[in-house]
Short mmCIF file of C-alpha atoms and ligand atoms in Angstrom, two decimals:
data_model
loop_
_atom_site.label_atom_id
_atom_site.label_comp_id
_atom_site.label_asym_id
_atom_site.label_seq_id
_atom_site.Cartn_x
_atom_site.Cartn_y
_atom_site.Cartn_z
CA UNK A 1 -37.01 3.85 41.79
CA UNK A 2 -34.71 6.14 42.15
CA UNK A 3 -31.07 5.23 42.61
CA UNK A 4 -29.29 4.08 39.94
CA UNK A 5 -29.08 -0.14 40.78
CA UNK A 6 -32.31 -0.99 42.63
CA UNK A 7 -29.80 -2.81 45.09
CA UNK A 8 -28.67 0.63 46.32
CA UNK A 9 -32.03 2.05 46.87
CA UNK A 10 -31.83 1.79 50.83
CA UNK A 11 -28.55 3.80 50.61
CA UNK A 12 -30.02 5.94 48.07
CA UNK A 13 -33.26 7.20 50.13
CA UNK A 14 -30.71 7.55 53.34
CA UNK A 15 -28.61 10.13 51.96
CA UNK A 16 -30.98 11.78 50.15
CA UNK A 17 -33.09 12.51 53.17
CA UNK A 18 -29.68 13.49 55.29
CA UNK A 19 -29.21 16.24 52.28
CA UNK A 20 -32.97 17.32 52.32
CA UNK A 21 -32.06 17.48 56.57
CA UNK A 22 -29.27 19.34 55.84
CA UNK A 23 -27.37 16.36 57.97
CA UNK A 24 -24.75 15.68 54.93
CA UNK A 25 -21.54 16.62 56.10
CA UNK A 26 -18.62 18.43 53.77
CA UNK A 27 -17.12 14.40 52.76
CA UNK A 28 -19.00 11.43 52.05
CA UNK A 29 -17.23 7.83 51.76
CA UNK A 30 -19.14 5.23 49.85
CA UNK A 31 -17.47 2.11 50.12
CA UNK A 32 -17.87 -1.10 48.96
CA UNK A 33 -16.94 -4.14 47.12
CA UNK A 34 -15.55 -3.54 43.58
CA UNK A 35 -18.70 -3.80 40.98
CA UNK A 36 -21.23 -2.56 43.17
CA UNK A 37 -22.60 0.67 41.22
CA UNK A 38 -20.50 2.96 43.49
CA UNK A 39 -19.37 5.00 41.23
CA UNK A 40 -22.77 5.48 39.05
CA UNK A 41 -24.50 5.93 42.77
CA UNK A 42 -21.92 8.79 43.63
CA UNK A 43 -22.22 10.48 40.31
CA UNK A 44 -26.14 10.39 40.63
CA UNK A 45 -25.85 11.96 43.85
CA UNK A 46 -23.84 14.38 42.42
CA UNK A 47 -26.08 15.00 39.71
CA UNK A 48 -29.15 15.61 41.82
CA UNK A 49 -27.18 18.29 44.14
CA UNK A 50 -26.27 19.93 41.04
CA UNK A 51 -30.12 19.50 39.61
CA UNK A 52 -31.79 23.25 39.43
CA UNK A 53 -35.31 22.29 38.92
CA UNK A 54 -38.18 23.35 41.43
CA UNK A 55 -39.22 20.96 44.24
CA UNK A 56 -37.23 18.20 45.47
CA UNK A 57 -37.00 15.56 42.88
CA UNK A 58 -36.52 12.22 43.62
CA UNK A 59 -33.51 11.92 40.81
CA UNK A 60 -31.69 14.78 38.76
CA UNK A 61 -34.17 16.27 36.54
CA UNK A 62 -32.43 15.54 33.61
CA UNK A 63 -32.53 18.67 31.33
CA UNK A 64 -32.18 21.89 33.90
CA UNK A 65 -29.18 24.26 32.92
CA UNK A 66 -27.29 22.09 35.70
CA UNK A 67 -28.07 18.57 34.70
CA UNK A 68 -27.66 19.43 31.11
CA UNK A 69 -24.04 20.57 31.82
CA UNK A 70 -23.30 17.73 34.49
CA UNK A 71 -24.02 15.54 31.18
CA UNK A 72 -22.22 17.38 29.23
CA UNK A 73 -18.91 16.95 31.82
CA UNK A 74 -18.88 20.58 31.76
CA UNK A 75 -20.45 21.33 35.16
CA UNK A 76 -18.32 23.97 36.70
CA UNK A 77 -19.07 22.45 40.16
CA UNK A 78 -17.93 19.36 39.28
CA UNK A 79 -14.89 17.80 39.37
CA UNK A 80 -13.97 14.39 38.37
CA UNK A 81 -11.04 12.46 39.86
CA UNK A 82 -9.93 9.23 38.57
CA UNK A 83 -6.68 7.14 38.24
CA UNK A 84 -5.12 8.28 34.45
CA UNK A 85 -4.82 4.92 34.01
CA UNK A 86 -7.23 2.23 34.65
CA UNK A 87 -5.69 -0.04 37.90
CA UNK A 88 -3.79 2.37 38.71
CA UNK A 89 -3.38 5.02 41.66
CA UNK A 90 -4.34 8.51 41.83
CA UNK A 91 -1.67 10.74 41.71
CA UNK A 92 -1.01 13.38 44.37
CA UNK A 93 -0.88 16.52 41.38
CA UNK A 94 -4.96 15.39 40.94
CA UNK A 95 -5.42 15.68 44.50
CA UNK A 96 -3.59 19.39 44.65
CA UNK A 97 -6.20 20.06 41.80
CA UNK A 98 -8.34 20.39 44.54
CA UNK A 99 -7.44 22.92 46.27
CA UNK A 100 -7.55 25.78 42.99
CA UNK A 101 -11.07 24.25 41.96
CA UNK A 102 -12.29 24.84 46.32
CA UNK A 103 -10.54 28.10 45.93
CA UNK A 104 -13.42 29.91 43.58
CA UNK A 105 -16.51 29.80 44.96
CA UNK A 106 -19.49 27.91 43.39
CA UNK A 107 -21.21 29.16 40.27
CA UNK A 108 -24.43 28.54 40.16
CA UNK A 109 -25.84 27.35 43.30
CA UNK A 110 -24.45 26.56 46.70
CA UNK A 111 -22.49 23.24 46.17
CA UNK A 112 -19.35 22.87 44.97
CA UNK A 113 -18.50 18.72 44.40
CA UNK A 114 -15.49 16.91 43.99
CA UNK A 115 -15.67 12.80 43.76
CA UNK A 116 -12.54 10.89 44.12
CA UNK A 117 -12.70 7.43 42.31
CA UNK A 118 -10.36 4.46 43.49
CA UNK A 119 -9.42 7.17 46.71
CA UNK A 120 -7.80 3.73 48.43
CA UNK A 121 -5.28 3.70 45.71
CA UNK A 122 -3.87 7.23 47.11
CA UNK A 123 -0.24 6.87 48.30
CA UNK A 124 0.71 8.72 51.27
CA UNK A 125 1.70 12.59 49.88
CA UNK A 126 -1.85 12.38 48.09
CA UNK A 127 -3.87 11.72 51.24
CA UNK A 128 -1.70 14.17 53.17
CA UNK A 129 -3.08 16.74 50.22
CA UNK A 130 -6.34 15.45 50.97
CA UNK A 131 -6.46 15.54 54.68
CA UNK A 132 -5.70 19.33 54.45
CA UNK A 133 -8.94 20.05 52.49
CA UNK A 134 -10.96 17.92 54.83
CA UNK A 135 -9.66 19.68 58.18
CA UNK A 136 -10.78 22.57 56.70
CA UNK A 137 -13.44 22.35 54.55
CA UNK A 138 -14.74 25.35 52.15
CA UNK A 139 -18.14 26.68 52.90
CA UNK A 140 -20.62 24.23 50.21
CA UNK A 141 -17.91 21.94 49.48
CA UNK A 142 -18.95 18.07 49.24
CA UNK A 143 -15.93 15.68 48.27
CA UNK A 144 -17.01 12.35 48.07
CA UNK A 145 -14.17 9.75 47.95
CA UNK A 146 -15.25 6.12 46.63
CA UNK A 147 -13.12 2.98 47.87
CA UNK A 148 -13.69 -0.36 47.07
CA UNK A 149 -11.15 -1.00 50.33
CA UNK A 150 -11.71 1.65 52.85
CA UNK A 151 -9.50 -0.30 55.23
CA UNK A 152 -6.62 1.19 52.96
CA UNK A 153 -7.54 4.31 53.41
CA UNK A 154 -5.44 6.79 56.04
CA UNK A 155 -7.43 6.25 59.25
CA UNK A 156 -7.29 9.99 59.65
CA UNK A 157 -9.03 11.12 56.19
CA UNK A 158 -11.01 7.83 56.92
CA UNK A 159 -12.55 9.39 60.24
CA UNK A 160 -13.26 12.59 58.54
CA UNK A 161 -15.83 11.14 56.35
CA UNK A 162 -19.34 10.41 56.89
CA UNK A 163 -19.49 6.56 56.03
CA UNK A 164 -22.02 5.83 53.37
CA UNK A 165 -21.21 1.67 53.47
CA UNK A 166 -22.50 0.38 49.57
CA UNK A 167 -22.11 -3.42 49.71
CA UNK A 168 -25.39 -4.32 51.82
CA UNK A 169 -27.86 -5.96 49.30
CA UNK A 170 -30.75 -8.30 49.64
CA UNK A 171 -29.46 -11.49 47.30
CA UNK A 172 -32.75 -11.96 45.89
CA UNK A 173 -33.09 -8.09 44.15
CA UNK A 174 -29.59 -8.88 43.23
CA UNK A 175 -30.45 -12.02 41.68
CA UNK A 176 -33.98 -10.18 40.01
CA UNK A 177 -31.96 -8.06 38.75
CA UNK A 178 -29.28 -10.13 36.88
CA UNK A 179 -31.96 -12.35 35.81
CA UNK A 180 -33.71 -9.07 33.58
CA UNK A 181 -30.63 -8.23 32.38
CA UNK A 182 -30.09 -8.84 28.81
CA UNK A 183 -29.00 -11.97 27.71
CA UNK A 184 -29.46 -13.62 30.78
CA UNK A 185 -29.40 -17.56 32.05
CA UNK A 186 -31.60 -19.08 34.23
CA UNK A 187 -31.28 -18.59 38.05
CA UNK A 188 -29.38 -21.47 38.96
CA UNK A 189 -26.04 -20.50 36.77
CA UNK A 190 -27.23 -16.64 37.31
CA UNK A 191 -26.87 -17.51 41.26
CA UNK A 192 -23.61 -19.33 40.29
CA UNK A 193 -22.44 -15.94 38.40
CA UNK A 194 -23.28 -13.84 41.64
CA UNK A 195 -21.49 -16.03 43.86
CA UNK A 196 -17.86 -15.96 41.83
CA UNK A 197 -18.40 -12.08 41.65
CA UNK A 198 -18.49 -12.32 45.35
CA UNK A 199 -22.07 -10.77 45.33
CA UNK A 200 -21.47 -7.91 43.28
CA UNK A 201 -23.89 -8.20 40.37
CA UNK A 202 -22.12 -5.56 37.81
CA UNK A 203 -18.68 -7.77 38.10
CA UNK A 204 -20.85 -11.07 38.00
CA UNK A 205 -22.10 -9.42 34.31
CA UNK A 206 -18.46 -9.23 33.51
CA UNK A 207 -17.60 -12.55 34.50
CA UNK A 208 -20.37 -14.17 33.11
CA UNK A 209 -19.18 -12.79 29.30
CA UNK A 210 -18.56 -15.45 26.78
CA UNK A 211 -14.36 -15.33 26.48
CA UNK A 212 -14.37 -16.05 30.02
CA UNK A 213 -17.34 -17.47 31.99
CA UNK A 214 -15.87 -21.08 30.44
CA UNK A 215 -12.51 -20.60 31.57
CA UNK A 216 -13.82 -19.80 35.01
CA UNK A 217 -16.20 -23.45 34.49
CA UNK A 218 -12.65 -25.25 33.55
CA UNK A 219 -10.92 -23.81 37.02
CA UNK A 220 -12.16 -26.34 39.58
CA UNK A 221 -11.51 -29.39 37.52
CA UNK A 222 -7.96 -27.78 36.06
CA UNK A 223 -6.95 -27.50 40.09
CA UNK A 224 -8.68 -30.88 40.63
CA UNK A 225 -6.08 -32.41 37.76
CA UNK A 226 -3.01 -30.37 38.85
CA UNK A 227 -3.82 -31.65 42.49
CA UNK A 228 -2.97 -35.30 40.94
CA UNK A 229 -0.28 -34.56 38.55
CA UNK A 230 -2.53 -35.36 35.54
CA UNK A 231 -2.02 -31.66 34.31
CA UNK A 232 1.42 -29.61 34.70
CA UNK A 233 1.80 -26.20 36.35
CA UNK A 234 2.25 -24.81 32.99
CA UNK A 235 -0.13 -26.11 30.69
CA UNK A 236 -2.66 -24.94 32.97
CA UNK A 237 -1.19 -21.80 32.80
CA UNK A 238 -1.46 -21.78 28.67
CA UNK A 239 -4.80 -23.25 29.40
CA UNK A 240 -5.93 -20.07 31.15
CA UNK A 241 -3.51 -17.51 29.50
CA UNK A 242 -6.73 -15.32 28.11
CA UNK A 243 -8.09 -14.62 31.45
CA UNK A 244 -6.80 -11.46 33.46
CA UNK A 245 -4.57 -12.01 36.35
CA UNK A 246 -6.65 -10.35 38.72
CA UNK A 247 -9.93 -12.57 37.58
CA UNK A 248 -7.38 -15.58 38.19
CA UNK A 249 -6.00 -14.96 41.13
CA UNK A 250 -9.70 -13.79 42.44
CA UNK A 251 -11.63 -17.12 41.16
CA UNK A 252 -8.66 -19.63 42.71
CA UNK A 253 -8.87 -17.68 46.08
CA UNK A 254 -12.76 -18.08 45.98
CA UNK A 255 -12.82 -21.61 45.19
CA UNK A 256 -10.42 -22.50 47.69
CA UNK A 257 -12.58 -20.72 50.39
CA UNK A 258 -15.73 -22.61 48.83
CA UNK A 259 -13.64 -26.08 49.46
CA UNK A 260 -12.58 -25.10 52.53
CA UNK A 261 -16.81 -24.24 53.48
CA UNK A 262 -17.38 -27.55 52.08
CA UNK A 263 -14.81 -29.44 54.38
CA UNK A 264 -16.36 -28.13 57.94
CA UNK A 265 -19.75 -28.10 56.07
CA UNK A 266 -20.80 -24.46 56.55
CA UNK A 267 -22.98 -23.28 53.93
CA UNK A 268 -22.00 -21.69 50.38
CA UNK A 269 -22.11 -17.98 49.94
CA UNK A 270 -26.00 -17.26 48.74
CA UNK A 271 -27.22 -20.94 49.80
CA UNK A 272 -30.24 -19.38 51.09
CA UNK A 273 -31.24 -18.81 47.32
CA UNK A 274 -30.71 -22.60 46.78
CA UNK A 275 -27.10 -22.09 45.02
CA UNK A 276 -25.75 -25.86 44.76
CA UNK A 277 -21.99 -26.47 45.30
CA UNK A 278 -20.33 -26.23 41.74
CA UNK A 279 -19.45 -29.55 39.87
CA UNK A 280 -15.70 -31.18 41.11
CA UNK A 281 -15.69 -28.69 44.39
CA UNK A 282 -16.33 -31.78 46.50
CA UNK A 283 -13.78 -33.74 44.81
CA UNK A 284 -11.12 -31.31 45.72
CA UNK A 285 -12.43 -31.11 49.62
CA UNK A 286 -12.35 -34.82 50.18
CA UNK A 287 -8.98 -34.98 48.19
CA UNK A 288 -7.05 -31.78 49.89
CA UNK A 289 -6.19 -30.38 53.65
CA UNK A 290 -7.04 -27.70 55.10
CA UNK A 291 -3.85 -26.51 55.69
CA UNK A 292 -2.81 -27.57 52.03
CA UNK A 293 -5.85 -25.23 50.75
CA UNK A 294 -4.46 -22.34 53.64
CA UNK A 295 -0.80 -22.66 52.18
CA UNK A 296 -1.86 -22.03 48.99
CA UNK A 297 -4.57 -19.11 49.86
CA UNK A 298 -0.96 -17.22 51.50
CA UNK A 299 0.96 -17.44 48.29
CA UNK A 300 -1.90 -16.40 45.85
CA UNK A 301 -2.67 -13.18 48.35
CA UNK A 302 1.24 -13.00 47.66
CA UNK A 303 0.87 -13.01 44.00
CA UNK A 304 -1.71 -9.86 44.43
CA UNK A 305 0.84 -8.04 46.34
CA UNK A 306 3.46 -8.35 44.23
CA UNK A 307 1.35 -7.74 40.86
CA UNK A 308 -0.15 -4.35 42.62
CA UNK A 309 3.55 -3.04 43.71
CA UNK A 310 5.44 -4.24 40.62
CA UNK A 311 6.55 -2.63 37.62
CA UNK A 312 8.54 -5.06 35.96
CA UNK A 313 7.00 -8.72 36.76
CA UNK A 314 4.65 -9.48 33.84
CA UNK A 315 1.23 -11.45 33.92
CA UNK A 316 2.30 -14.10 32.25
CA UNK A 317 5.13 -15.23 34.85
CA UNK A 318 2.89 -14.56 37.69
CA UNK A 319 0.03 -16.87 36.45
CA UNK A 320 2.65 -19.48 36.19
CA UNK A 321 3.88 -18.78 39.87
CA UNK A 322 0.70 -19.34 40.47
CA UNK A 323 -0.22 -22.83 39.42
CA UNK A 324 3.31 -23.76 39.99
CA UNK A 325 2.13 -23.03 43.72
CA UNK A 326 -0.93 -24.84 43.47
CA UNK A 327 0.53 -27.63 42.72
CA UNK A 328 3.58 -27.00 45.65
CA UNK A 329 0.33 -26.52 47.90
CA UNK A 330 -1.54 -29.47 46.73
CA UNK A 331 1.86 -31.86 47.22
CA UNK A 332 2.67 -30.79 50.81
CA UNK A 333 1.11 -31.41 53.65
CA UNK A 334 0.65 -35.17 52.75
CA UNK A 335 -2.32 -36.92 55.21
CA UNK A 336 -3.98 -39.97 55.22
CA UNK A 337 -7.50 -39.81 55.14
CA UNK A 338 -8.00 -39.99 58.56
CA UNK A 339 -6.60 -36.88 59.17
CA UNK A 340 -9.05 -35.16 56.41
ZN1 ZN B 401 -32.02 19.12 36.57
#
């Protein structure tokens, strides 16, 4: 085993063997969903490019001059970009950092690395700073961006990137995986875990943590009794004040599209591995209409918008937006069953 998540193996051996071909061009793009060991997968990459022991190890050697400084976070080739605060984007003065740390040429062997967390959060001037660098590369410079949404990404730094895709995984390693993890539950609710994390087995660990793998249990039957007026907007909002927006939003949007699977009877995300539809998900399909379920799917991606490109709304008054539009959703649209 080599890469760092055995899930990223496949994508591991590829670009290992395009280095050893000398086939890796001057910028990488790993992309994939959020929780997917991109970033621990880039900086072992890094690590082993950096690596000065003989032969070609399979992974950094772990105490050569260069791996003990690329532990250290002293590695002279090595530079580090990340948003200065977490959710947030990365500026355009860390991107012009770039071009004094290309300028000199590498130290001690013949690759100089930058990696660029969260590179879809860039606004425009930042990309434009980028997009310089990659037209014209320095001789041994890698730069590897990592985007969980490469879609937001300026098509033109996006096409001068060799596309290293991270989100392709076999359920079942996923699922071995979660289930030798410390502190694990049985496959069933470790399935259940993987599907709210939308596959991505290092955000179903974080979702699966004590404050608020209950809360996420209490969602389906909290929608199921705002649906019918037996809870209000904003007791369910009190209800589920300790869980983060984002992980609110995220979970509502998911079981809608789970209801909405169950009402034209396609298959759950990771049936395949036997994952069961979740208690009171069937009770909201035969209860709701599609287009009340749609309606409500617009306003929560609204929510995200406006929680990404505000300053000044705070959590708390979006969450209650939020149910408050649930329960909008839920009333309108009134059909008889026969339309169902
Ligand atoms: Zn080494």
């Amino acid at each position: 085993m080599s890469a760092p998540y055995p899930w990223l193996e496949p994508a591991w051996q590829r670009l290992v063997s395009a280095s050893r071909q000398a086939r890796l061009g001057h910028a990488l793009l790993l992309a994939g969903r959020a929780g997917f060991g991109k970033r621990a997968f880039a900086r072992a990459f890094a690590a082993l490019l950096l690596c000065e022991a003989d032969g070609a190890p399979p992974v950094a050697c772990g105490h050569c001059r260069g791996c003990e400084l690329f532990a250290a976070g002293n590695h002279p080739d090595f530079l580090h970009i990340a948003p200065l605060e977490e959710g947030k984007a990365v500026a355009v003065d860390q991107i012009r950092e770039l071009g004094d740390y290309f300028a000199l040429r590498p130290h001690y062997r013949t690759t100089k690395i930058a990696l660029i967390e969260a590179a879809d959060t860039m606004n425009r001037s930042a990309a434009n700073a980028l997009l310089k660098l990659l037209e014209e590369p320095p001789a041994g410079a890698l730069i590897m961006l990592v985007a969980d949404r490469p879609s937001a990404l300026l098509p033109t730094v996006r096409s001068r990137c060799q596309q290293t895709p991270l989100d392709q995984a076999d359920p079942a390693v996923l699922l071995d995986w979660l289930l030798a993890q410390e502190g694990a539950a049985d496959a069933p609710r470790e399935l259940e875990g993987l599907a709210r994390a939308a596959g991505s087995p290092l955000q179903a660990r974080a979702l699966a943590a004590p404050q608020v793998a209950p809360l996420i249990d209490g969602l389906a039957p909290a929608l199921a009794a705002v649906s019918t007026g037996r809870l209000a907007p904003l007791a369910a909002a009190a209800q589920f004040a300790a869980l983060p927006l984002d992980i609110l939003v995220d979970q509502m949007l998911r079981l809608c599209h789970e209801v909405l699977l169950l009402k034209t009877g396609a298959p759950l995300p990771l049936a395949a591995l036997g994952r069961e539809a979740p208690p009171g998900l069937q009770g909201l399909a035969d209860a709701l209409h599609s287009a009340q379920l749609s309606d409500f799917v617009q306003k929560a991606q609204e929510v995200k918008r406006l929680k990404l490109g505000s300053v000044t709304l705070r959590e708390v008054d979006l969450a209650e937006w939020l149910w408050f539009d649930w329960q909008a959703s839920a009333a309108g649209h009134p059909v008889d069953a026969a339309q169902r």
